[in-house]
Structure formats: C-alpha cells, structure tokens
Coordinates of C-alpha atoms and ligand atoms in Angstrom, one line a residue:
M1355 CA 10.3 16.6 22.2
R1356 CA 12.6 13.7 21.3
I1357 CA 11.0 11.2 18.9
A1358 CA 12.5 7.8 17.8
V1359 CA 11.2 6.4 14.5
V1360 CA 11.9 2.7 14.3
G1361 CA 12.0 1.5 10.7
A1362 CA 12.7 3.6 7.6
G1363 CA 10.2 2.0 5.2
I1364 CA 7.4 3.9 3.6
G1365 CA 5.6 4.7 6.9
G1366 CA 8.8 5.6 8.9
S1367 CA 10.2 7.8 6.2
A1368 CA 6.8 9.6 5.8
L1369 CA 6.7 10.1 9.5
A1370 CA 10.3 11.5 9.7
L1371 CA 9.5 13.9 6.9
S1372 CA 6.2 15.0 8.5
L1373 CA 7.9 15.6 11.9
H1374 CA 10.7 17.6 10.2
A1375 CA 8.1 19.7 8.3
A1376 CA 6.3 20.4 11.6
G1377 CA 9.4 21.8 13.1
F1378 CA 10.5 18.9 15.4
D1379 CA 14.3 18.9 15.4
E1380 CA 15.1 16.0 17.7
V1381 CA 13.9 13.1 15.5
D1382 CA 16.1 10.0 15.2
V1383 CA 15.5 7.2 12.6
Y1384 CA 16.6 3.6 13.4
E1385 CA 16.6 1.2 10.4
A1386 CA 17.5 -2.5 10.6
A1387 CA 19.0 -2.6 7.1
A1388 CA 22.6 -1.5 6.8
E1389 CA 21.6 0.4 3.6
V1390 CA 18.2 1.3 2.4
R1391 CA 17.9 -0.5 -0.8
E1392 CA 15.1 0.0 -3.4
L1393 CA 13.4 -3.4 -3.0
G1394 CA 10.0 -4.7 -4.0
V1395 CA 7.7 -4.4 -6.9
G1396 CA 4.6 -2.2 -7.6
I1397 CA 2.7 -0.2 -5.1
N1398 CA -0.1 2.4 -5.4
V1399 CA -0.2 5.8 -3.7
L1400 CA -3.9 6.6 -3.7
P1401 CA -5.0 10.3 -3.9
H1402 CA -5.5 10.7 -0.2
A1403 CA -1.8 9.8 0.3
A1404 CA -0.7 11.6 -2.8
R1405 CA -2.1 14.8 -1.2
E1406 CA 0.1 14.2 1.8
L1407 CA 3.3 13.6 -0.2
T1408 CA 2.5 16.7 -2.3
E1409 CA 2.2 18.7 0.9
L1410 CA 5.6 17.3 1.9
G1411 CA 7.0 18.8 -1.4
L1412 CA 7.6 15.5 -3.2
A1413 CA 5.2 15.7 -6.1
D1414 CA 7.6 16.6 -8.9
E1415 CA 10.1 13.9 -7.8
L1416 CA 7.4 11.3 -7.7
D1417 CA 5.9 12.3 -11.0
A1418 CA 9.3 11.7 -12.6
V1419 CA 9.4 8.1 -11.4
A1420 CA 5.7 7.1 -11.3
V1421 CA 2.7 6.8 -13.6
R1422 CA -0.4 8.8 -12.9
T1423 CA -2.9 6.0 -13.2
A1424 CA -6.1 7.2 -15.0
Q1425 CA -8.4 4.2 -15.2
L1426 CA -9.0 0.9 -13.5
S1427 CA -10.9 -1.9 -15.4
Y1428 CA -12.1 -5.4 -14.3
H1429 CA -12.4 -8.2 -16.8
N1430 CA -13.5 -11.8 -16.7
R1431 CA -11.0 -14.6 -17.7
F1432 CA -11.8 -14.2 -21.3
G1433 CA -10.9 -10.5 -21.2
Q1434 CA -14.4 -9.2 -21.5
Q1435 CA -14.7 -5.9 -19.6
L1436 CA -17.0 -5.9 -16.6
W1437 CA -16.4 -2.4 -15.2
I1438 CA -14.2 0.6 -15.8
E1439 CA -13.7 3.6 -13.6
P1440 CA -11.6 6.7 -13.7
R1441 CA -8.8 7.0 -11.1
G1442 CA -6.9 9.9 -9.6
I1443 CA -7.2 13.3 -11.3
E1444 CA -9.5 11.8 -13.9
A1445 CA -11.9 10.7 -11.1
G1446 CA -12.2 14.3 -9.8
Y1447 CA -9.5 14.3 -7.1
R1448 CA -7.2 17.2 -6.9
W1449 CA -4.3 14.7 -6.5
P1450 CA -3.2 11.8 -8.7
Q1451 CA -3.0 8.1 -8.0
W1452 CA 0.6 7.2 -8.5
S1453 CA 1.4 3.7 -9.4
I1454 CA 5.1 3.3 -8.6
H1455 CA 7.8 0.8 -7.9
R1456 CA 8.0 0.4 -4.1
G1457 CA 11.8 0.9 -4.3
H1458 CA 11.5 4.1 -6.3
L1459 CA 8.9 5.5 -3.8
L1460 CA 11.2 4.6 -1.0
G1461 CA 14.1 6.1 -2.9
V1462 CA 12.3 9.5 -3.1
L1463 CA 11.1 9.4 0.6
F1464 CA 14.3 8.2 2.1
G1465 CA 16.4 10.5 -0.1
A1466 CA 14.4 13.4 1.3
V1467 CA 14.8 12.1 4.9
R1468 CA 18.6 12.1 4.4
E1469 CA 18.6 15.5 2.9
R1470 CA 16.3 17.1 5.4
L1471 CA 17.2 15.4 8.7
G1472 CA 20.9 14.9 7.9
D1473 CA 22.9 11.7 8.3
A1474 CA 23.7 12.2 11.9
R1475 CA 20.0 11.5 12.7
I1476 CA 19.8 8.3 10.7
H1477 CA 21.0 5.1 12.3
L1478 CA 21.3 2.3 9.8
G1479 CA 22.0 -1.3 10.7
R1480 CA 20.1 -0.8 14.0
R1481 CA 17.4 -3.5 14.4
L1482 CA 15.6 -2.5 17.6
G1483 CA 13.5 -4.9 19.7
P1484 CA 11.6 -4.3 22.9
D1485 CA 14.8 -5.1 25.0
D1486 CA 16.8 -2.4 23.2
L1487 CA 14.4 0.5 24.1
D1488 CA 16.0 1.3 27.4
S1489 CA 19.0 2.6 25.5
I1490 CA 16.9 4.9 23.3
D1491 CA 16.7 8.4 24.7
A1492 CA 13.3 9.5 23.4
D1493 CA 9.9 10.8 24.8
V1494 CA 8.1 8.9 22.1
V1495 CA 9.0 5.7 20.2
V1496 CA 7.1 4.9 17.0
G1497 CA 7.3 1.3 15.7
C1498 CA 7.2 1.6 11.9
D1499 CA 8.9 -1.8 11.6
G1500 CA 6.6 -3.5 9.1
V1501 CA 4.5 -6.6 9.0
H1502 CA 7.0 -8.6 11.2
S1503 CA 7.2 -5.7 13.8
A1504 CA 9.3 -6.4 16.9
L1505 CA 7.8 -3.5 18.8
R1506 CA 4.3 -4.8 18.3
H1507 CA 5.1 -7.5 20.8
L1508 CA 5.0 -4.8 23.5
V1509 CA 1.5 -4.1 22.6
V1510 CA 0.2 -7.6 21.8
P1511 CA 2.5 -10.0 23.7
G1512 CA 2.4 -13.6 22.5
E1513 CA 0.7 -12.8 19.2
G1514 CA 1.5 -15.4 16.6
A1515 CA 2.3 -15.1 12.9
P1516 CA 0.3 -12.9 10.6
L1517 CA -2.9 -14.5 9.2
W1518 CA -2.8 -15.9 5.7
N1519 CA -5.9 -16.0 3.7
G1520 CA -4.6 -18.9 1.5
V1521 CA -3.8 -16.7 -1.5
T1522 CA -0.3 -16.8 -2.9
M1523 CA 0.9 -14.0 -5.0
W1524 CA 3.6 -14.2 -7.8
R1525 CA 4.8 -10.7 -8.6
G1526 CA 7.1 -9.2 -11.1
V1527 CA 8.1 -6.1 -13.1
T1528 CA 8.7 -6.4 -16.8
I1529 CA 10.1 -3.7 -19.2
T1530 CA 7.9 -3.7 -22.3
E1531 CA 5.7 -1.6 -24.6
P1532 CA 2.8 0.2 -23.0
F1533 CA -0.7 -1.3 -23.4
L1534 CA -3.9 0.7 -24.1
D1535 CA -3.2 4.3 -23.2
G1536 CA -0.3 3.5 -20.9
R1537 CA -2.2 4.6 -17.7
R1538 CA -4.6 1.7 -17.1
M1539 CA -4.7 -0.7 -14.2
V1540 CA -6.4 -4.0 -15.1
M1541 CA -7.7 -6.9 -13.1
A1542 CA -8.9 -10.1 -14.7
G1543 CA -10.2 -13.5 -13.7
R1544 CA -11.9 -14.3 -10.4
L1545 CA -10.8 -13.9 -6.8
S1546 CA -9.4 -17.4 -6.5
R1547 CA -7.3 -16.9 -9.7
R1548 CA -6.7 -13.5 -11.0
V1549 CA -4.1 -11.3 -12.7
I1550 CA -3.5 -7.6 -11.9
V1551 CA -1.4 -5.5 -14.3
Y1552 CA -0.4 -1.8 -14.2
P1553 CA 2.4 0.4 -15.5
L1554 CA 4.8 1.9 -13.0
R1555 CA 7.2 4.1 -14.9
N1556 CA 7.7 5.6 -18.3
L1557 CA 11.1 4.9 -19.7
P1558 CA 13.0 7.3 -22.1
D1559 CA 12.8 4.8 -25.0
G1560 CA 9.0 4.8 -24.9
R1561 CA 8.7 1.5 -23.1
Q1562 CA 7.4 1.1 -19.5
L1563 CA 8.0 -0.8 -16.3
I1564 CA 4.9 -2.9 -16.0
N1565 CA 3.9 -4.5 -12.8
W1566 CA 2.0 -7.8 -12.8
V1567 CA 0.6 -10.0 -10.0
V1568 CA -0.8 -13.5 -10.3
A1569 CA -2.9 -14.1 -7.2
V1570 CA -4.2 -17.7 -6.7
R1571 CA -5.9 -19.4 -3.8
T1572 CA -3.5 -22.2 -3.2
A1573 CA -4.6 -23.3 0.3
D1574 CA -7.4 -22.9 2.8
G1575 CA -5.2 -20.5 4.8
R1576 CA -3.3 -20.1 8.0
P1577 CA -0.8 -20.7 9.3
M1578 CA 1.3 -18.5 7.0
P1579 CA 4.6 -19.3 5.4
K1580 CA 7.0 -16.6 6.5
Q1581 CA 6.4 -13.4 4.4
D1582 CA 9.7 -12.9 2.8
W1583 CA 9.8 -9.9 0.5
S1584 CA 12.6 -11.3 -1.5
A1585 CA 11.6 -14.9 -2.1
E1586 CA 12.3 -15.4 -5.8
T1587 CA 10.9 -18.1 -7.9
D1588 CA 10.8 -19.3 -11.5
P1589 CA 8.6 -17.2 -13.9
R1590 CA 7.3 -20.6 -15.3
E1591 CA 5.5 -21.1 -12.0
A1592 CA 3.6 -17.8 -12.4
L1593 CA 2.9 -18.6 -16.1
A1594 CA 1.3 -21.9 -15.2
E1595 CA -0.9 -20.2 -12.5
A1596 CA -2.1 -17.5 -15.0
D1597 CA -3.0 -20.1 -17.6
G1598 CA -6.6 -19.7 -18.7
I1599 CA -6.7 -15.9 -18.3
E1600 CA -6.6 -13.9 -21.5
L1601 CA -6.7 -10.2 -22.4
D1602 CA -7.0 -9.2 -26.0
F1603 CA -5.0 -6.0 -25.5
L1604 CA -2.0 -7.5 -23.7
D1605 CA 0.1 -10.7 -24.2
L1606 CA 0.1 -11.9 -20.6
H1607 CA 2.3 -14.9 -21.5
R1608 CA 5.0 -12.7 -22.9
L1609 CA 4.7 -10.1 -20.0
I1610 CA 5.2 -12.8 -17.3
G1611 CA 7.6 -15.0 -19.3
E1612 CA 10.0 -12.1 -20.0
C1613 CA 10.3 -11.1 -16.4
E1614 CA 13.7 -11.6 -14.9
S1615 CA 12.9 -11.8 -11.2
V1616 CA 9.6 -13.2 -9.9
L1617 CA 8.8 -12.7 -6.2
K1618 CA 6.4 -15.0 -4.4
Y1619 CA 4.6 -14.3 -1.1
P1620 CA 1.4 -15.0 0.8
M1621 CA -1.5 -12.5 1.1
A1622 CA -1.7 -11.9 4.8
D1623 CA -2.9 -9.4 7.5
R1624 CA -3.5 -9.4 11.2
E1625 CA -6.6 -9.0 13.4
P1626 CA -7.2 -5.3 14.2
I1627 CA -6.3 -4.4 17.8
P1628 CA -7.9 -2.0 20.2
T1629 CA -4.8 0.0 21.1
W1630 CA -1.4 0.6 19.4
R1631 CA 0.2 2.0 22.5
A1632 CA 2.4 0.6 25.3
G1633 CA 3.8 3.4 27.4
R1634 CA 5.7 5.8 25.2
V1635 CA 5.7 3.4 22.3
T1636 CA 3.1 3.4 19.5
L1637 CA 2.8 1.7 16.2
L1638 CA 2.4 2.9 12.6
G1639 CA 1.8 1.4 9.1
D1640 CA 2.0 -2.4 8.7
A1641 CA 3.3 -2.8 12.3
A1642 CA -0.1 -1.4 13.5
H1643 CA -2.5 -2.7 10.8
P1644 CA -1.1 -5.0 8.2
M1645 CA -3.7 -5.5 5.5
Q1646 CA -4.4 -7.6 2.5
P1647 CA -3.4 -5.7 -0.6
N1648 CA -6.9 -5.7 -2.1
G1649 CA -7.8 -2.1 -2.7
S1650 CA -4.1 -1.0 -3.0
N1651 CA -4.2 0.8 0.3
G1652 CA -1.3 -0.4 2.4
A1653 CA 1.2 2.4 1.6
A1654 CA -1.5 5.0 1.6
Q1655 CA -2.7 4.1 5.1
A1656 CA 0.9 4.2 6.5
I1657 CA 1.4 7.6 5.0
L1658 CA -1.9 8.9 6.6
D1659 CA -0.9 7.5 9.9
A1660 CA 2.4 9.4 9.7
R1661 CA 0.6 12.7 8.9
V1662 CA -2.0 12.4 11.7
L1663 CA 0.6 11.4 14.3
A1664 CA 2.8 14.4 13.4
R1665 CA -0.2 16.7 13.7
E1666 CA -1.2 15.3 17.1
L1667 CA 2.3 15.6 18.4
V1668 CA 2.2 19.3 17.3
R1669 CA -1.2 19.8 19.0
H1670 CA 0.0 18.4 22.3
A1671 CA 3.5 19.8 22.2
R1672 CA 2.6 23.0 24.0
T1673 CA 1.4 21.1 27.1
G1674 CA 4.2 18.5 26.9
A1675 CA 1.5 15.8 26.9
S1676 CA 3.2 13.6 24.3
L1677 CA 1.3 10.4 25.5
D1678 CA -2.0 12.2 25.1
A1679 CA -0.9 12.8 21.5
L1680 CA -0.4 9.1 21.0
D1681 CA -3.9 8.4 22.3
A1682 CA -5.5 11.1 20.0
Y1683 CA -3.6 9.6 17.1
E1684 CA -4.9 6.1 17.6
R1685 CA -8.5 7.4 18.4
E1686 CA -8.5 8.7 14.8
R1687 CA -6.5 6.1 13.0
I1688 CA -7.6 2.8 14.6
P1689 CA -11.3 3.0 13.5
A1690 CA -10.2 4.3 10.0
T1691 CA -7.6 1.5 9.4
T1692 CA -9.8 -1.2 11.0
A1693 CA -12.5 -0.5 8.4
V1694 CA -10.0 -0.9 5.6
V1695 CA -8.5 -4.1 7.0
L1696 CA -11.9 -5.7 7.3
S1697 CA -13.1 -4.4 3.9
N1698 CA -10.0 -5.8 2.2
R1699 CA -10.8 -9.2 3.7
K1700 CA -14.0 -9.1 1.7
A1701 CA -11.7 -8.4 -1.3
G1702 CA -12.7 -4.8 -1.5
P1703 CA -14.0 -3.7 -4.9
E1704 CA -12.4 -6.7 -6.6
R1705 CA -15.5 -8.7 -5.5
I1706 CA -16.9 -7.5 -8.8
L1707 CA -14.9 -10.3 -10.4
D1708 CA -16.7 -13.1 -8.5
V1709 CA -20.2 -11.6 -8.7
V1710 CA -19.9 -12.0 -12.5
A1711 CA -17.9 -15.2 -12.6
D1712 CA -20.4 -16.9 -10.2
R1713 CA -23.2 -16.2 -12.6
S1714 CA -21.5 -16.7 -15.9
A1715 CA -18.7 -19.3 -16.3
E1716 CA -18.5 -18.8 -20.1
R1717 CA -18.3 -15.7 -22.3
F1718 CA -21.4 -13.5 -22.0
S1719 CA -23.0 -11.8 -24.9
R1720 CA -24.5 -8.9 -22.9
L1721 CA -23.1 -7.9 -19.5
E1722 CA -26.5 -6.5 -18.4
D1723 CA -28.0 -10.0 -18.7
V1724 CA -25.5 -11.1 -16.0
V1725 CA -25.4 -8.1 -13.6
S1726 CA -26.8 -4.6 -13.4
T1727 CA -24.7 -1.5 -13.4
D1728 CA -26.4 -0.5 -10.1
E1729 CA -25.2 -3.7 -8.4
L1730 CA -21.6 -3.1 -9.6
T1731 CA -21.7 0.5 -8.6
A1732 CA -22.9 -0.4 -5.1
I1733 CA -19.9 -2.7 -4.6
V1734 CA -17.4 0.0 -5.6
D1735 CA -19.2 2.7 -3.5
D1736 CA -19.2 0.5 -0.5
Y1737 CA -15.4 0.2 -0.5
Q1738 CA -14.9 3.8 -1.3
R1739 CA -16.9 4.8 1.8
A1740 CA -15.1 2.3 4.1
A1741 CA -11.6 3.4 2.8
G1742 CA -12.6 7.1 3.0
F1743 CA -11.7 8.1 -0.4
D1744 CA -14.7 10.0 -1.7
P1745 CA -13.2 12.8 -4.0
D1746 CA -15.4 15.6 -2.4
V1747 CA -14.4 14.7 1.1
L1748 CA -10.7 14.6 0.3
N1749 CA -10.8 17.7 -1.8
G1750 CA -12.7 19.6 0.8
R1751 CA -11.0 18.6 4.0
E1752 CA -8.5 20.6 5.9
S1753 CA -4.8 19.9 5.4
L1754 CA -3.2 17.6 8.0
S1755 CA 0.0 19.8 7.9
A1756 CA 0.8 21.3 11.3
Q1757 CA 3.5 23.5 12.6
L1758 CA 5.1 23.9 16.0
D1759 CA 4.9 27.5 17.4
V1760 CA 8.3 29.0 17.3
Ligands
FAD1130 C1 11.7 -5.1 1.3 C2 10.3 -4.8 1.2 C3 9.6 -5.0 0.0 C4 8.3 -4.7 -0.1 N1 7.7 -4.9 -1.3 C5 6.4 -4.6 -1.5 C6 5.8 -4.7 -2.8 O1 6.5 -5.0 -3.7 N2 4.5 -4.4 -2.9 C7 3.7 -4.0 -1.8 O2 2.5 -3.8 -2.0 N3 4.3 -3.9 -0.6 C8 5.6 -4.2 -0.4 N4 6.1 -4.1 0.8 C9 5.3 -3.6 2.0 C10 4.9 -2.2 1.9 O3 6.0 -1.4 1.7 C11 4.1 -1.8 3.1 O4 3.0 -2.6 3.2 C12 3.6 -0.4 3.2 O5 4.3 0.4 2.4 C13 3.6 0.0 4.6 O6 4.8 0.5 5.0 P1 5.5 0.4 6.4 O7 6.5 1.5 6.5 O8 4.5 0.1 7.5 O9 6.3 -1.0 6.3 P2 7.6 -1.4 5.4 O10 7.6 -0.6 4.1 O11 7.6 -2.8 5.3 O12 8.9 -0.9 6.3 C14 9.3 -1.5 7.4 C15 10.8 -1.0 7.7 O13 11.2 -1.4 9.0 C16 12.4 -2.0 9.0 N5 12.5 -2.8 10.1 C17 11.9 -4.0 10.3 N6 12.1 -4.4 11.6 C18 12.9 -3.5 12.2 C19 13.5 -3.4 13.5 N7 13.2 -4.3 14.5 N8 14.2 -2.3 13.8 C20 14.4 -1.3 12.9 N9 13.9 -1.4 11.6 C21 13.1 -2.5 11.3 C22 12.4 -2.7 7.6 O14 13.8 -3.0 7.2 C23 11.7 -1.7 6.7 O15 12.6 -0.8 6.2 C24 7.5 -4.3 1.0 C25 8.1 -4.2 2.3 C26 9.5 -4.4 2.4 C27 10.2 -4.2 3.7

C-alpha cells in the first residue's frame, strides 16, 4: 500500500514512524517547509502519548531533552494554592508526562523519520493543496498539515478561518534557575487573565529552559487574527498583561522580562466535523481537530491519531480495503477528539481557577471556606474522563502497535 503523509509536524512525523514500525515500506512524506526547523515553545506529551512514543523506541532520546513533569498546581492571583495533583509516573501511569520544547520534540521525531525512512522518502519544500493531489501516486493521502490545513478544504469546502475564543497568548522560553523541585507545572490567576509556567529541559549548568504563557481575554472572540506561529512581540507587552499575578516561589517579572523572544497568538479551534475523509484523503492532528490548548492535549491527540490510523491500515491491509481502514480510524478517533475539543472550550480542568476567583476576589484565609475539595475533584475528574486519561485504563489497555504479516 502506498501512503502519502502531507505535513511533517508532530502528527505527520508520528504517523510516518508508526507506518514504518508496522512494516509499510511505501510511505512518502511531503513537507511545505524547505527544512524542518525546531520552532515553537513549550508543549506537553501526556502519558497516553508518551506510551506511544515509548513504543516507537524514542523514550531515551526524549528523556534527554524533556522534563518529566511530576506535579501540577493551581493558584489564585495572590499565589495561594488551590489544588495540587501528581502527574505522569507520580500519578500512577506507567509512562511519564514530558514537558518539552516543541522544536526539540519535533527534532527527535523528524530525526527518527529521516533515519528510518531515508531521505529519498522525504520531500521537503513540497506544499501540497487539493489541486496537487493528482500528481501524488498513493492509495491513501493523510493531511497532517496543521491548523491551516489545505487538505481539509476537500472535506469541508468553504470553511472559514479557525474560531478564536478571544484569548490572546504571549508565550516564551527563558533560561533560568529551577523553581520548587524543578518538575512542577503551575497555573495562576483566572481564566480571563492567567499565567502558566513549566520547565522544559534541564541544562548542564543546573539551570532550566522554562516555558511561560500569559493568556488574557482581549476580545469577545471571532473572527480570528491569522494564527502565525512566529509572530514575535516585545516582552514588555506580556509583562503588562501579567501584572497583578504573583507567585511567592517564582519571580514572574524576571522570568518574562529576561525572555529574548516572545511569541503572540490567538487561542483558537474549529467546530468538530462528522467525517475527516474525502475519497482516499483523510485528516490527522490539528488538520482534523484543532483544539484550544487548555488541558495540554493537542500534540498527544495528534500522536494517538497516528497510532490508530497505522493500526487500522495494518488490519485492513490483508483485504486491500484501505478506504475501510480510513473509516474505522475516524469511527474511533472522531468521538474521542470531539470530546476533548468541546471539553477544552469549557477550559478543561483550568475551570478551577474561576470557581475560586468568582467566590473570593481577595486573599482567603482558609480554602475550605471558599470551595470544597469534592467540588474541585469533580472538575478534574470530569476532564480526565472526557480526555480518556484515567491511569488504570491507559495502563491496562492493549498496545496500539500493529505489524503487517510478512
Ligand atoms: C511552527 C510551529 C510552531 C508551533 N508551536 C507550538 C507551540 O509553541 N506550542 C504549542 O502548543 N503548539 C505549537 N504548534 C502546534 C502544535 O505543534 C500542534 O498543535 C500539535 O502538535 C499537532 O500537530 P500537527 O502535526 O497536527 O500540526 P503541526 O505540528 O502544526 O504540523 C503541521 C505541519 O504541516 C506542514 N504543512 C502545512 N501546510 C502544508 C501543506 N499544504 N503541505 C505540506 N505540509 C504542510 C507544516 O509546515 C508543519 O510542519 C506549532 C505548530 C507549528 C507549525
């Protein structure tokens, strides 16, 4: 079976590796960029995706360039702690939560694609649109071409720009000393003005790459300014937006002020759609289900798509029914990803911030006078169920790895 992977981002690279591991040897990767550069800022690989990358043999390489996040805590704007929970291995998963620079994750994935598939199968500088597909000799074409997907137009002709929820994000990575135990992800403020901070990489001199995000509701929403992953801005803008949020264990002013390159982009998604298929073309990752980054699930869901699609192509390879494989893939992945897209719109577990801020605008003396632990637990559990990352379910489920009969 000949398979064309369009887009060598996180999802496309994970797909190429999964297809290679399954034994497909006619896989071609088409990428618009002339060279795959390590762009972006922080991203999280949640345990369900860490399992998949581990099964693809990448765990050691990722461990070398990522931080195994151990805890997540929520705080009000005065830095008072509202909630803390273990993450990754500490939460009982057999796989870690890797917090990582998107560029370093892509570096590991795409490096493995190059090594395993060979350069002859990788076509850089090839931006494919619907009109180019006649020239692509493949039984199946997978659009892994990101939030501004060109191939999605085949599936949803006339769809407009992504939907913006009115939140603008300023994001950056600063090299500085670790805070707390060096493995903590922190969110502080309220949904309309919050700061998110987490370490991404341990450096040889004891310092860390620390990712920060200032997310502020700056408008009522749509239409969206074009989502440009490299729109740089002045750190002073981000500093002004973070004003009023304090943490006693971290100097936010210094963290943001010392950042050399600050990126700015809107928080956007798209309406879930009932099918991802148009003939031999299907979609994967952000092309299929762009989601707001609440819940840190975008990369993980793209990786899971890749693994399920490879497994379905294996299952249907014997009968040559490649299009049935695409249908089976979307029957499994559309409901799963739709639940995450919709849950992220409700801000996922980060809703905890508003539940407390709405009831207590000032410092509180006892959290239990403001909100019960049961109420907070219910919010977190709700999201975990929707996003499908219960530790027992993940630890107990069968592997998605599949192999063609030889
Ligand atoms: C440059 C960049 C920086 C990003 N930075 C961050 C970040 O800092 N934090 C974060 O949370 N998320 C970031 N993202 C998004 C994040 O990577 C995705 O949400 C997630 O990983 C899902 O991956 P994906 O493979 O579906 O999409 P992406 O990782 O966006 O990959 C899409 C790929 O398709 C290529 N492409 C686009 N159109 C075509 C075409 N017509 N033909 C061929 N190739 C095409 C792109 O060049 C890109 O390599 C970034 C994406 C990009 C492209």
